Amino acid sequence: MMYPHTISRFILVVLVMSVCSVEEVQSSSLCQSPGFPRWTFDQSHIFPQDRPLARPEDGKALPDGRLVVADERFGLYLIEPNNSHRPFGRFIEVGYVHTPPDPAGGVQAVFLEHDTRHLLVGDIYSGKIYRVDTQTEETRLIYDHPYGVNSVYRDRNGTIWFTQSTNNIEARGKEDLWASVNLPVPTGAVFKLQGSGEDFAEKAEEVANNLYFANGITFDKTEKYMYVSESMMDRVLRFRVDVESGSVSESEVYQNVYVPDNLAVDSDNNLWIASFVGNKVMVVDNTCRAVHTVFQATSTSHSDFLKEWTKRSHLGQPRNEVLTPEAFNPLPNFLTGLFFSPNFDTVYFTGLGNAILTYAMSTGR
């Protein structure tokens, strides 16, 4: 026999279970991730095939079909539509030097402004930010940060946002940078440098700090959200931003991803993430915030490296000694970023080697 209060509880439980079941069905039916390509690696995707580049960590496609990538020797390197290539920009005229081992040129950040004419270029060893006219190749030093600059973004109002991975001064730019990879420290930060046209503030303002190796930075297409890779914490952070006032608020962990590096947003506002030690590129879809692997290069030696890196990371042990050529096999070198063609029909993967990779967006492999 069921007493009245027992019957009431039973009915309540059934109702709650029914509501939960309906919510689960609705959420799964309403949130359908879009389709994404899936690529693997083979030598045919290496570009250019003669491998003329030197540490092309980042790059951009210009509206006229030319590609410009970072190059530690010259600052930038140009790849023409006919596949000819040469150094680009006048970096030597503004004091850029690459005479390894000391000093070594550290240009790696490349950002195409909204005017699609000017490039911003950041140096991770010296902290210098340059502005390059892609039509005349005029190169200007617009800011000299006390520490290395990893990645840059300029919003529609003219403010430049950039990441500082660690407190690596120019005199020890390379050594201190890699020391913070070896044993992470919370000296990463995000800065904003207010500007308008060709004029910029004298000093950048810190907007986020205490990060373990702040790395790639980008904004969504509405410029309401800023994404930042915190590489040594295996996560991508998202900040609410008002580009009119320059205010930053509501930080959150947007996604946990293994050693995220550079970031990019596609035509549908999905966030693409390059994984430095993962030999892979992932996409966080804008619909469900689910992670999709779109590219991965695997090998036995890379799998062994990944296991050792993971173990050392969890135990707080030094890691740089496992960053060997076998670690990124079969890629030309470690994968660091990506960029798209102007019409988003091609994606280019960048890295620390002597070439980039190119894939057609319409035909995944």
XYZ file of C-alpha atoms in Angstrom:
365
model
C 0.000 0.000 0.000
C 1.310 3.437 -0.937
C 0.490 6.310 1.377
C -0.575 9.674 -0.136
C 2.775 11.370 0.627
C 4.637 8.401 -0.894
C 2.554 8.670 -4.054
C 3.277 12.405 -4.248
C 7.032 11.808 -3.972
C 6.854 9.108 -6.624
C 5.012 11.396 -9.035
C 7.519 14.188 -8.366
C 10.473 11.901 -9.084
C 8.872 10.710 -12.327
C 8.221 14.302 -13.403
C 11.808 15.351 -12.649
C 13.195 12.371 -14.552
C 10.920 13.150 -17.479
C 12.015 16.800 -17.587
C 15.692 15.818 -17.421
C 15.213 13.305 -20.216
C 13.501 15.901 -22.386
C 16.277 18.427 -21.730
C 18.921 15.893 -22.700
C 17.115 15.077 -25.928
C 16.559 18.738 -26.743
C 20.174 19.718 -26.071
C 21.534 16.896 -28.197
C 19.068 17.562 -31.006
C 19.516 21.327 -30.994
C 23.318 21.271 -30.865
C 24.575 19.600 -34.022
C 28.208 20.297 -34.770
C 28.985 21.389 -38.332
C 31.049 19.114 -40.522
C 34.811 19.632 -40.576
C 37.528 18.164 -42.823
C 39.998 15.596 -41.570
C 43.534 15.629 -42.965
C 46.605 13.493 -42.508
C 50.179 14.296 -43.473
C 52.156 13.346 -46.552
C 55.085 14.997 -48.327
C 52.913 16.390 -51.155
C 51.450 19.007 -48.813
C 54.835 20.600 -48.012
C 55.008 24.102 -49.473
C 57.138 25.395 -51.092
C 58.640 22.059 -52.087
C 62.205 23.425 -52.163
C 61.858 24.395 -48.474
C 63.357 27.916 -48.568
C 61.939 29.196 -45.260
C 63.468 29.658 -41.825
C 61.136 29.177 -38.859
C 57.835 30.311 -40.450
C 55.910 30.335 -37.163
C 53.092 32.500 -38.493
C 51.916 34.032 -41.744
C 49.112 35.709 -43.657
C 47.584 35.506 -47.123
C 47.251 38.869 -48.895
C 44.217 39.760 -51.050
C 46.316 39.596 -54.251
C 47.253 35.936 -53.688
C 50.703 36.467 -52.170
C 51.685 34.745 -48.939
C 53.868 36.398 -46.313
C 55.384 34.307 -43.519
C 57.688 34.993 -40.604
C 61.365 34.317 -41.254
C 64.073 34.539 -38.594
C 66.764 35.558 -41.117
C 65.022 38.486 -42.824
C 61.931 39.266 -40.732
C 59.424 38.240 -43.408
C 59.476 36.047 -46.492
C 57.231 36.394 -49.547
C 55.786 33.533 -51.624
C 54.317 34.666 -54.947
C 51.337 32.968 -56.654
C 53.796 31.483 -59.186
C 55.697 29.916 -56.218
C 58.744 32.199 -56.575
C 59.907 33.562 -53.240
C 62.194 36.146 -51.643
C 62.767 38.158 -48.443
C 60.066 40.760 -47.800
C 60.085 44.104 -45.989
C 62.918 46.434 -44.990
C 63.773 45.044 -41.589
C 67.501 45.622 -41.800
C 66.856 49.350 -42.272
C 65.090 49.485 -38.886
C 67.751 47.531 -37.033
C 66.611 43.918 -37.307
C 69.546 41.567 -36.775
C 69.906 37.819 -37.077
C 73.442 36.663 -36.361
C 72.983 33.445 -34.383
C 73.633 32.326 -31.825
C 73.760 35.835 -30.353
C 71.618 37.644 -31.219
C 69.094 35.464 -32.986
C 66.196 37.054 -34.839
C 62.885 36.187 -33.231
C 60.213 37.452 -35.642
C 57.245 35.130 -35.435
C 53.951 37.034 -35.032
C 52.292 38.140 -38.291
C 48.903 39.891 -38.360
C 47.096 41.486 -41.304
C 45.225 44.618 -40.248
C 41.602 45.283 -41.189
C 42.739 47.555 -44.023
C 44.259 44.381 -45.627
C 47.339 46.452 -46.509
C 49.465 46.639 -43.367
C 51.067 43.805 -41.445
C 51.980 43.839 -37.775
C 55.052 41.756 -36.954
C 56.224 40.811 -33.452
C 59.616 39.581 -32.237
C 59.508 37.025 -29.424
C 63.160 37.594 -28.449
C 63.495 41.391 -28.626
C 59.922 42.557 -27.864
C 59.797 44.791 -30.930
C 56.608 45.282 -32.958
C 56.928 46.386 -36.596
C 54.374 47.681 -39.098
C 54.910 46.768 -42.752
C 53.211 48.296 -45.797
C 52.590 45.326 -48.104
C 52.496 47.547 -51.207
C 55.725 49.499 -50.666
C 57.440 47.171 -48.132
C 58.128 50.189 -45.909
C 58.849 48.853 -42.424
C 58.486 50.873 -39.217
C 59.359 50.009 -35.642
C 56.225 51.135 -33.781
C 56.794 49.724 -30.297
C 59.609 48.230 -28.226
C 58.247 46.117 -25.369
C 60.544 45.326 -22.396
C 59.989 41.593 -22.953
C 59.418 39.329 -25.941
C 56.199 39.643 -27.975
C 54.660 36.332 -28.992
C 51.432 37.087 -30.899
C 49.622 40.262 -32.014
C 46.130 41.392 -33.037
C 44.819 44.839 -34.012
C 41.113 45.573 -33.598
C 38.907 47.713 -35.828
C 39.453 50.768 -33.588
C 43.229 50.586 -33.959
C 44.218 49.136 -30.580
C 46.958 46.487 -30.708
C 46.633 43.514 -28.371
C 49.631 41.260 -27.827
C 50.917 38.446 -25.638
C 54.104 38.268 -23.612
C 55.072 34.661 -22.944
C 57.498 35.394 -20.121
C 59.879 38.045 -18.749
C 62.591 37.484 -21.363
C 64.594 40.669 -21.913
C 66.287 41.236 -25.279
C 69.784 40.415 -24.018
C 68.589 36.931 -22.999
C 65.520 36.696 -25.195
C 66.013 33.193 -26.528
C 67.523 31.630 -23.403
C 64.882 32.947 -21.008
C 62.033 32.102 -23.362
C 63.003 28.442 -23.640
C 63.708 28.301 -19.914
C 60.023 29.097 -19.338
C 59.096 26.179 -21.606
C 61.463 23.886 -19.773
C 60.106 24.768 -16.316
C 56.979 26.977 -16.573
C 56.625 30.195 -14.584
C 53.576 32.526 -14.308
C 55.149 35.548 -16.003
C 52.988 35.524 -19.134
C 50.658 38.453 -19.788
C 48.375 40.193 -22.280
C 48.807 43.864 -23.186
C 46.973 46.472 -25.198
C 48.616 49.349 -27.051
C 46.156 52.043 -27.963
C 46.495 53.519 -31.422
C 44.834 55.131 -34.385
C 46.110 54.878 -37.940
C 49.893 55.245 -37.760
C 49.953 56.748 -34.259
C 50.366 54.669 -31.112
C 50.589 55.230 -27.368
C 54.014 55.413 -25.762
C 53.367 52.531 -23.387
C 51.241 49.392 -23.511
C 48.809 48.589 -20.696
C 48.673 45.179 -19.047
C 45.181 43.637 -19.136
C 45.865 40.055 -17.951
C 48.786 38.522 -16.055
C 50.097 35.541 -14.094
C 49.789 33.318 -17.161
C 51.942 30.269 -17.807
C 53.338 31.102 -21.253
C 50.783 33.337 -22.964
C 50.931 32.412 -26.633
C 48.502 32.825 -29.549
C 45.930 35.624 -29.477
C 42.927 36.337 -31.674
C 39.412 37.770 -31.509
C 36.125 36.381 -32.720
C 34.591 38.011 -35.803
C 32.412 40.343 -33.700
C 35.453 41.414 -31.637
C 33.453 40.848 -28.471
C 35.666 37.989 -27.327
C 39.437 37.658 -27.106
C 41.051 34.211 -27.102
C 44.489 33.580 -25.612
C 46.479 30.346 -25.502
C 48.018 29.635 -22.108
C 50.309 26.963 -23.457
C 51.892 25.551 -20.318
C 48.512 25.188 -18.621
C 47.051 23.315 -21.625
C 44.151 25.706 -22.076
C 42.672 28.471 -24.198
C 41.243 31.398 -22.252
C 38.401 33.618 -23.405
C 37.897 37.215 -22.285
C 34.948 39.510 -22.822
C 36.212 42.683 -24.521
C 34.714 46.069 -25.374
C 36.927 47.389 -28.161
C 35.316 50.833 -27.938
C 36.472 51.367 -24.358
C 39.281 48.816 -24.338
C 37.887 47.094 -21.250
C 38.506 43.399 -20.550
C 36.313 41.268 -18.289
C 34.677 37.885 -17.704
C 37.648 35.598 -18.241
C 36.985 31.871 -18.514
C 38.650 28.659 -19.612
C 37.161 28.306 -23.075
C 38.718 24.946 -23.857
C 41.308 22.560 -22.439
C 43.686 21.645 -25.256
C 47.123 20.080 -25.020
C 49.802 22.828 -25.369
C 47.827 25.254 -27.568
C 49.892 27.611 -29.716
C 48.614 30.045 -32.353
C 44.917 30.609 -32.962
C 42.718 31.599 -35.904
C 39.015 32.102 -36.571
C 37.392 30.841 -39.765
C 34.545 32.328 -41.821
C 31.947 30.718 -39.534
C 33.561 32.049 -36.356
C 34.928 28.653 -35.298
C 38.183 28.767 -33.343
C 41.135 26.851 -34.825
C 43.979 25.840 -32.500
C 47.447 24.545 -33.337
C 48.926 22.138 -30.777
C 52.701 22.547 -30.528
C 53.563 19.138 -29.085
C 50.481 17.351 -30.407
C 51.387 17.509 -34.122
C 47.742 18.444 -34.624
C 45.233 21.192 -35.386
C 41.830 21.301 -33.713
C 38.658 23.332 -34.174
C 36.254 24.386 -31.440
C 32.955 24.741 -33.259
C 30.977 27.877 -32.582
C 27.731 25.924 -32.202
C 28.463 23.375 -29.482
C 31.952 24.302 -28.255
C 32.993 20.750 -29.095
C 36.600 20.023 -30.108
C 37.232 18.448 -33.514
C 40.654 17.258 -34.698
C 41.076 18.328 -38.341
C 44.754 17.509 -38.800
C 47.150 15.116 -37.125
C 50.569 13.743 -38.038
C 51.470 10.575 -36.182
C 54.527 8.365 -35.836
C 55.953 5.979 -33.274
C 58.659 8.425 -32.263
C 56.120 11.239 -31.820
C 53.913 9.020 -29.650
C 56.924 8.158 -27.478
C 57.802 11.838 -27.180
C 54.254 12.751 -26.208
C 54.226 10.170 -23.418
C 57.517 11.447 -22.032
C 56.450 15.111 -22.310
C 53.199 14.331 -20.486
C 54.980 12.485 -17.709
C 57.507 15.276 -17.196
C 54.762 17.915 -17.276
C 52.771 16.166 -14.557
C 55.845 15.630 -12.392
C 57.222 19.148 -12.853
C 60.397 17.879 -14.492
C 62.504 19.668 -17.169
C 61.159 19.080 -20.680
C 63.402 20.790 -23.235
C 65.756 17.826 -23.588
C 62.953 15.763 -25.177
C 62.380 18.392 -27.923
C 64.374 16.450 -30.506
C 63.827 15.917 -34.272
C 62.177 12.583 -33.492
C 59.539 14.436 -31.458
C 57.873 16.137 -34.445
C 58.376 13.293 -36.940
C 57.007 13.136 -39.689
C 56.514 16.930 -39.901
C 59.243 19.338 -41.113
C 59.362 20.617 -37.510
C 57.039 21.460 -34.624
C 53.631 22.819 -35.659
C 52.892 26.318 -34.331
C 50.004 27.929 -36.203
C 47.792 28.359 -39.220
C 46.228 30.926 -41.513
C 43.607 30.937 -44.267
C 43.412 32.209 -47.818
C 41.221 35.342 -48.192
C 38.214 33.306 -49.365
C 38.852 30.492 -46.841
C 39.247 27.796 -49.500
C 42.800 26.948 -48.383
C 44.438 26.598 -44.977
C 48.170 26.832 -44.321
C 49.878 25.242 -41.309
C 53.018 26.951 -40.001
C 55.877 25.778 -37.800
C 59.512 25.894 -36.788
C 60.921 24.241 -39.911
C 61.822 25.293 -43.462
C 58.397 25.009 -45.082
C 54.661 25.254 -44.385
C 51.830 22.851 -45.220
C 48.870 23.600 -47.485
C 45.447 21.908 -47.594
C 42.294 22.577 -49.595
C 39.383 23.314 -47.263
C 36.800 21.796 -49.594
C 38.357 18.317 -49.759
C 39.403 16.819 -46.435
C 41.636 13.778 -46.344
